Short mmCIF file of C-alpha atoms in Angstrom, two decimals:
data_model
loop_
_atom_site.label_atom_id
_atom_site.label_comp_id
_atom_site.label_asym_id
_atom_site.label_seq_id
_atom_site.Cartn_x
_atom_site.Cartn_y
_atom_site.Cartn_z
CA MET A 172 16.47 -16.79 -5.37
CA ARG A 173 17.36 -14.76 -8.45
CA THR A 174 15.58 -11.80 -9.94
CA GLN A 175 15.10 -11.61 -13.67
CA ASP A 176 17.83 -9.04 -14.11
CA GLY A 177 19.15 -8.54 -10.60
CA PRO A 178 21.68 -10.10 -8.25
CA VAL A 179 21.29 -13.21 -6.17
CA ALA A 180 19.53 -12.66 -2.87
CA VAL A 181 21.46 -13.30 0.30
CA ASP A 182 20.13 -15.00 3.39
CA GLU A 183 18.81 -12.77 6.14
CA PRO A 184 21.13 -12.71 9.18
CA ALA A 185 19.93 -14.10 12.47
CA GLY A 186 17.63 -11.70 14.29
CA SER A 187 16.97 -9.70 11.12
CA SER A 188 13.32 -10.79 10.94
CA ALA A 189 12.65 -9.64 14.50
CA PHE A 190 14.39 -6.33 13.76
CA HIS A 191 12.28 -5.66 10.70
CA ASN A 192 9.11 -6.60 12.58
CA ALA A 193 10.02 -4.13 15.32
CA LEU A 194 10.77 -1.49 12.68
CA ALA A 195 7.40 -2.11 11.05
CA LEU A 196 5.58 -1.75 14.38
CA ALA A 197 7.46 1.49 15.06
CA VAL A 198 5.76 3.20 12.11
CA THR A 199 2.22 1.99 12.83
CA PRO A 200 1.31 4.96 15.10
CA VAL A 201 2.03 7.27 12.16
CA GLN A 202 -0.01 5.01 9.89
CA ARG A 203 -2.95 5.09 12.34
CA LEU A 204 -2.70 8.87 12.50
CA LEU A 205 -2.82 9.05 8.70
CA VAL A 206 -5.90 6.81 8.59
CA LEU A 207 -7.66 8.99 11.16
CA ARG A 208 -6.78 12.20 9.35
CA LEU A 209 -7.45 11.05 5.79
CA ALA A 210 -10.53 8.81 6.15
CA VAL A 211 -12.83 11.74 5.44
CA PRO A 212 -14.71 12.83 2.29
CA GLY A 213 -12.49 14.49 -0.29
CA ASP A 214 -13.96 17.94 0.29
CA SER A 215 -13.55 17.78 4.08
CA PRO A 216 -10.54 18.94 6.12
CA PRO A 217 -8.37 16.29 7.77
CA ASN A 218 -9.83 14.84 10.96
CA THR A 219 -7.80 15.66 14.08
CA VAL A 220 -10.18 14.86 16.97
CA CYS A 221 -12.39 12.08 18.32
CA GLY A 222 -15.87 12.36 16.86
CA ARG A 223 -17.50 11.60 20.21
CA CYS A 224 -15.59 13.50 22.89
CA GLY A 225 -13.54 15.94 20.80
CA ALA A 226 -10.22 14.74 22.24
CA LYS A 227 -7.29 15.75 20.03
CA ILE A 228 -5.49 12.87 18.34
CA SER A 229 -1.71 13.24 18.15
CA LEU A 230 1.55 11.33 18.40
CA ARG A 231 2.21 12.61 21.92
CA GLY A 232 0.35 13.46 25.10
CA HIS A 233 -3.28 12.48 25.79
CA GLY A 234 -3.98 11.98 22.09
CA GLN A 235 -1.50 9.13 21.74
CA PRO A 236 -3.61 6.15 23.00
CA ALA A 237 -5.76 6.31 19.85
CA LEU A 238 -2.65 5.53 17.81
CA LEU A 239 -1.69 2.40 19.75
CA PRO A 240 -2.68 -1.11 18.52
CA PRO A 241 -5.96 -1.28 20.55
CA GLY A 242 -7.12 1.84 18.66
CA ARG A 243 -9.15 3.48 21.45
CA CYS A 244 -9.60 7.17 22.16
CA GLY A 245 -7.69 8.34 25.21
CA GLY A 246 -10.60 10.59 26.17
CA CYS A 247 -13.71 8.40 25.96
CA GLY A 248 -12.23 4.98 25.30
CA ARG A 249 -14.31 4.23 22.19
CA PRO A 250 -12.75 2.42 19.20
CA ILE A 251 -11.41 4.92 16.70
CA GLY A 252 -9.61 4.70 13.38
CA ALA A 253 -8.39 1.39 11.99
CA PRO A 254 -9.75 -1.77 13.68
CA PRO A 255 -7.75 -2.91 16.74
CA TYR A 256 -4.47 -4.64 15.87
CA LEU A 257 -5.43 -5.19 12.21
CA LEU A 258 -3.29 -2.39 10.79
CA GLU A 259 -0.30 -3.61 12.80
CA LEU A 260 -0.82 -7.20 11.66
CA LEU A 261 -1.07 -6.26 7.99
CA THR A 262 1.98 -4.01 8.21
CA VAL A 263 4.15 -6.68 9.82
CA LEU A 264 3.05 -9.38 7.37
CA ALA A 265 3.54 -7.17 4.31
CA ALA A 266 6.90 -5.93 5.63
CA ALA A 267 8.08 -9.51 6.19
CA VAL A 268 7.13 -10.39 2.61
CA ALA A 269 8.94 -7.29 1.32
CA VAL A 270 12.12 -8.21 3.21
CA LEU A 271 12.11 -11.83 2.06
CA ALA A 272 11.44 -10.91 -1.58
CA SER A 273 14.14 -8.24 -1.88
CA PRO A 274 17.61 -9.20 -3.09
CA THR A 275 19.41 -5.99 -2.08
CA GLY A 276 19.19 -3.41 0.68
CA PRO A 277 17.93 -0.49 -1.45
CA VAL A 278 15.26 -2.67 -3.10
CA MET A 279 14.20 -3.84 0.35
CA MET A 280 13.90 -0.21 1.51
CA ALA A 281 11.84 0.59 -1.61
CA ALA A 282 9.47 -2.27 -0.78
CA LEU A 283 9.25 -1.34 2.90
CA TRP A 284 8.57 2.31 2.03
CA TRP A 285 5.79 1.21 -0.29
CA VAL A 286 4.28 -1.00 2.45
CA ALA A 287 4.34 1.89 4.93
CA CYS A 288 2.34 4.04 2.49
CA ALA A 289 0.08 1.33 1.08
CA VAL A 290 -1.34 -0.15 4.29
CA PRO A 291 -3.00 3.12 5.43
CA LEU A 292 -4.41 3.53 1.92
CA VAL A 293 -6.26 0.23 2.31
CA PHE A 294 -8.14 1.46 5.38
CA VAL A 295 -8.85 4.90 3.93
CA ASP A 296 -10.18 3.47 0.67
CA VAL A 297 -12.43 0.97 2.47
CA ARG A 298 -13.94 3.76 4.59
CA VAL A 299 -14.35 6.65 2.19
CA HIS A 300 -13.49 5.28 -1.27
CA ARG A 301 -10.54 7.55 -1.91
CA LEU A 302 -6.78 7.19 -2.22
CA PRO A 303 -5.33 10.56 -1.14
CA ASN A 304 -2.43 12.13 -3.02
CA VAL A 305 -0.66 12.71 0.28
CA LEU A 306 0.10 8.97 0.31
CA THR A 307 0.04 7.90 -3.35
CA TYR A 308 2.59 10.49 -4.48
CA PRO A 309 5.15 9.81 -1.72
CA ALA A 310 4.71 6.06 -2.27
CA ALA A 311 5.83 6.36 -5.88
CA ALA A 312 8.54 8.95 -5.17
CA GLY A 313 10.08 6.90 -2.36
CA VAL A 314 10.13 3.68 -4.38
CA LEU A 315 11.78 5.46 -7.30
CA LEU A 316 14.40 7.08 -5.04
CA PHE A 317 15.44 3.78 -3.46
CA LEU A 318 15.52 1.99 -6.82
CA LEU A 319 17.76 4.72 -8.22
CA LEU A 320 20.01 4.21 -5.20
CA ASP A 321 20.09 0.49 -5.97
CA ALA A 322 21.00 1.21 -9.58
CA THR A 323 23.83 3.47 -8.44
CA VAL A 324 25.20 0.89 -6.02
CA SER A 325 24.50 -2.37 -7.87
CA GLU A 326 24.45 -1.27 -11.53
CA THR A 327 20.83 -2.37 -12.02
CA TRP A 328 19.96 0.46 -14.39
CA GLU A 329 18.17 -1.86 -16.81
CA ALA A 330 15.81 -3.01 -14.03
CA VAL A 331 15.13 0.58 -12.99
CA LEU A 332 14.45 1.63 -16.58
CA ARG A 333 11.97 -1.24 -16.84
CA SER A 334 10.33 -0.11 -13.59
CA VAL A 335 9.89 3.45 -14.83
CA THR A 336 8.55 2.24 -18.20
CA ALA A 337 6.08 -0.09 -16.47
CA ALA A 338 4.93 2.66 -14.12
CA ALA A 339 4.41 5.12 -16.97
CA THR A 340 2.62 2.60 -19.19
CA ILE A 341 0.38 0.84 -16.67
CA GLY A 342 -0.24 4.00 -14.66
CA ALA A 343 -1.28 5.90 -17.79
CA ALA A 344 -3.61 3.06 -18.79
CA PHE A 345 -5.30 3.08 -15.39
CA ILE A 346 -5.63 6.87 -15.28
CA LEU A 347 -6.97 7.02 -18.85
CA THR A 348 -9.53 4.35 -17.99
CA ALA A 349 -10.58 6.34 -14.93
CA LEU A 350 -11.02 9.52 -16.98
CA LEU A 351 -13.03 7.74 -19.66
CA LEU A 352 -15.32 5.67 -17.43
CA GLY A 353 -15.66 7.90 -14.36
CA ARG A 354 -17.42 6.22 -11.44
CA ARG A 355 -18.32 3.26 -13.64
CA GLY A 356 -14.70 2.13 -13.55
CA LEU A 357 -11.44 2.83 -11.77
CA GLY A 358 -10.72 6.02 -9.85
CA LEU A 359 -7.81 8.38 -10.43
CA GLY A 360 -6.41 7.32 -7.08
CA ASP A 361 -6.27 3.72 -8.30
CA GLY A 362 -4.13 4.85 -11.21
CA LYS A 363 -1.77 6.78 -8.94
CA LEU A 364 -1.46 3.80 -6.60
CA MET A 365 -0.75 1.57 -9.59
CA VAL A 366 2.17 3.81 -10.53
CA SER A 367 3.98 2.92 -7.29
CA ILE A 368 3.07 -0.77 -7.63
CA ALA A 369 4.37 -0.94 -11.21
CA LEU A 370 7.53 0.91 -10.16
CA LEU A 371 8.21 -1.62 -7.44
CA LEU A 372 7.23 -4.84 -9.21
CA GLY A 373 8.68 -3.71 -12.53
CA TRP A 374 12.15 -4.05 -11.00
CA TRP A 375 11.66 -7.83 -11.10
CA GLY A 376 10.00 -7.91 -14.52
CA TRP A 377 6.93 -7.08 -16.61
CA GLY A 378 5.39 -10.42 -15.68
CA PHE A 379 5.22 -9.38 -12.05
CA VAL A 380 3.31 -6.21 -12.95
CA PHE A 381 0.83 -7.95 -15.24
CA THR A 382 0.29 -10.71 -12.67
CA ALA A 383 -0.51 -8.13 -10.00
CA VAL A 384 -3.06 -6.45 -12.28
CA PHE A 385 -4.67 -9.81 -13.06
CA VAL A 386 -4.82 -10.84 -9.39
CA ALA A 387 -6.28 -7.46 -8.39
CA PHE A 388 -9.11 -7.65 -10.90
CA LEU A 389 -9.71 -11.32 -10.10
CA THR A 390 -10.06 -10.74 -6.35
CA ALA A 391 -12.15 -7.60 -6.95
CA GLY A 392 -14.48 -9.58 -9.21
CA VAL A 393 -14.83 -12.44 -6.74
CA ALA A 394 -15.44 -10.04 -3.84
CA GLY A 395 -17.97 -8.06 -5.84
CA ALA A 396 -19.83 -11.19 -6.91
CA GLY A 397 -19.94 -12.39 -3.30
CA LEU A 398 -21.27 -9.10 -1.99
CA LEU A 399 -23.82 -8.98 -4.80
CA ALA A 400 -25.00 -12.52 -4.04
CA ALA A 401 -25.29 -11.62 -0.35
CA ARG A 402 -27.24 -8.49 -1.32
CA ARG A 403 -24.75 -6.28 0.47
CA VAL A 404 -24.33 -4.16 -2.65
CA THR A 405 -26.15 -3.47 -5.92
CA ARG A 406 -24.86 -3.42 -9.49
CA GLN A 407 -24.62 0.38 -9.21
CA SER A 408 -22.50 0.28 -6.04
CA HIS A 409 -18.94 1.59 -6.21
CA LEU A 410 -16.48 -0.78 -4.55
CA PRO A 411 -12.95 0.25 -3.51
CA MET A 412 -10.21 -1.12 -5.76
CA GLY A 413 -7.23 0.02 -3.69
CA PRO A 414 -7.28 -2.91 -1.24
CA HIS A 415 -7.25 -5.38 -4.13
CA LEU A 416 -4.31 -3.62 -5.78
CA VAL A 417 -2.33 -3.68 -2.53
CA LEU A 418 -3.24 -7.31 -1.85
CA ALA A 419 -2.22 -8.32 -5.36
CA ALA A 420 1.17 -6.60 -5.06
CA VAL A 421 1.87 -8.33 -1.72
CA VAL A 422 0.80 -11.70 -3.15
CA VAL A 423 3.19 -11.27 -6.09
CA LEU A 424 6.02 -10.35 -3.72
CA ALA A 425 5.16 -13.37 -1.56
CA VAL A 426 5.44 -15.67 -4.59
CA GLN A 427 8.81 -14.09 -5.40
CA ALA A 428 9.95 -14.61 -1.81
CA ALA A 429 8.85 -18.24 -1.85
CA GLY A 430 10.70 -18.87 -5.09
#
């Protein structure tokens, strides 16, 4: 498999897939903690306790069970946060796609970093229709850092320049649309998320970025039409766009991996 301007990908060594799956699962407690803390209205403080029993949620001690794949409070046992096992499944699948699509180590780390930030954003956006800066900014910064490392090691400066140009152009277009249309269109968080997506996919080429945008709007339109037909929403309802942007980016990476 060859990128548009990058080196030829090498085959993954034996056992590498299992290693990356284990690595992906190792970060899911932090992802669950982020979902619990950030899935609140924008003007509310981060959530740190179970809404029923008040048990503190943390990465250690009695608050840890809520951050394991079953997603149940250690105090009262009720489901809490992201649905059981779903966050872990999505993280592993997206991480596997990122590994298979990436031709070099730094690009792979950029894609994995983006996956680690993007999966929690899906659950937060579905619940409260917001994409917090605490995840969108690090997503873009981390991707850029690893791509710069790749350019330093592999002399892929042209690909990185294209990534930055794509992020600035597409991100600005999304943010401008959000400012002009308000709640009738995209949100500012969608634009910030798109910056990291364009940074990552732009490394392979402009076509990858434009395809992701097309797929995102296509799936959002189909989902919206289905919900409208089922009378689950009205024409005035605001539907989250973040999950469609993340799905589209993973689909594009999957196509690249398959090619």
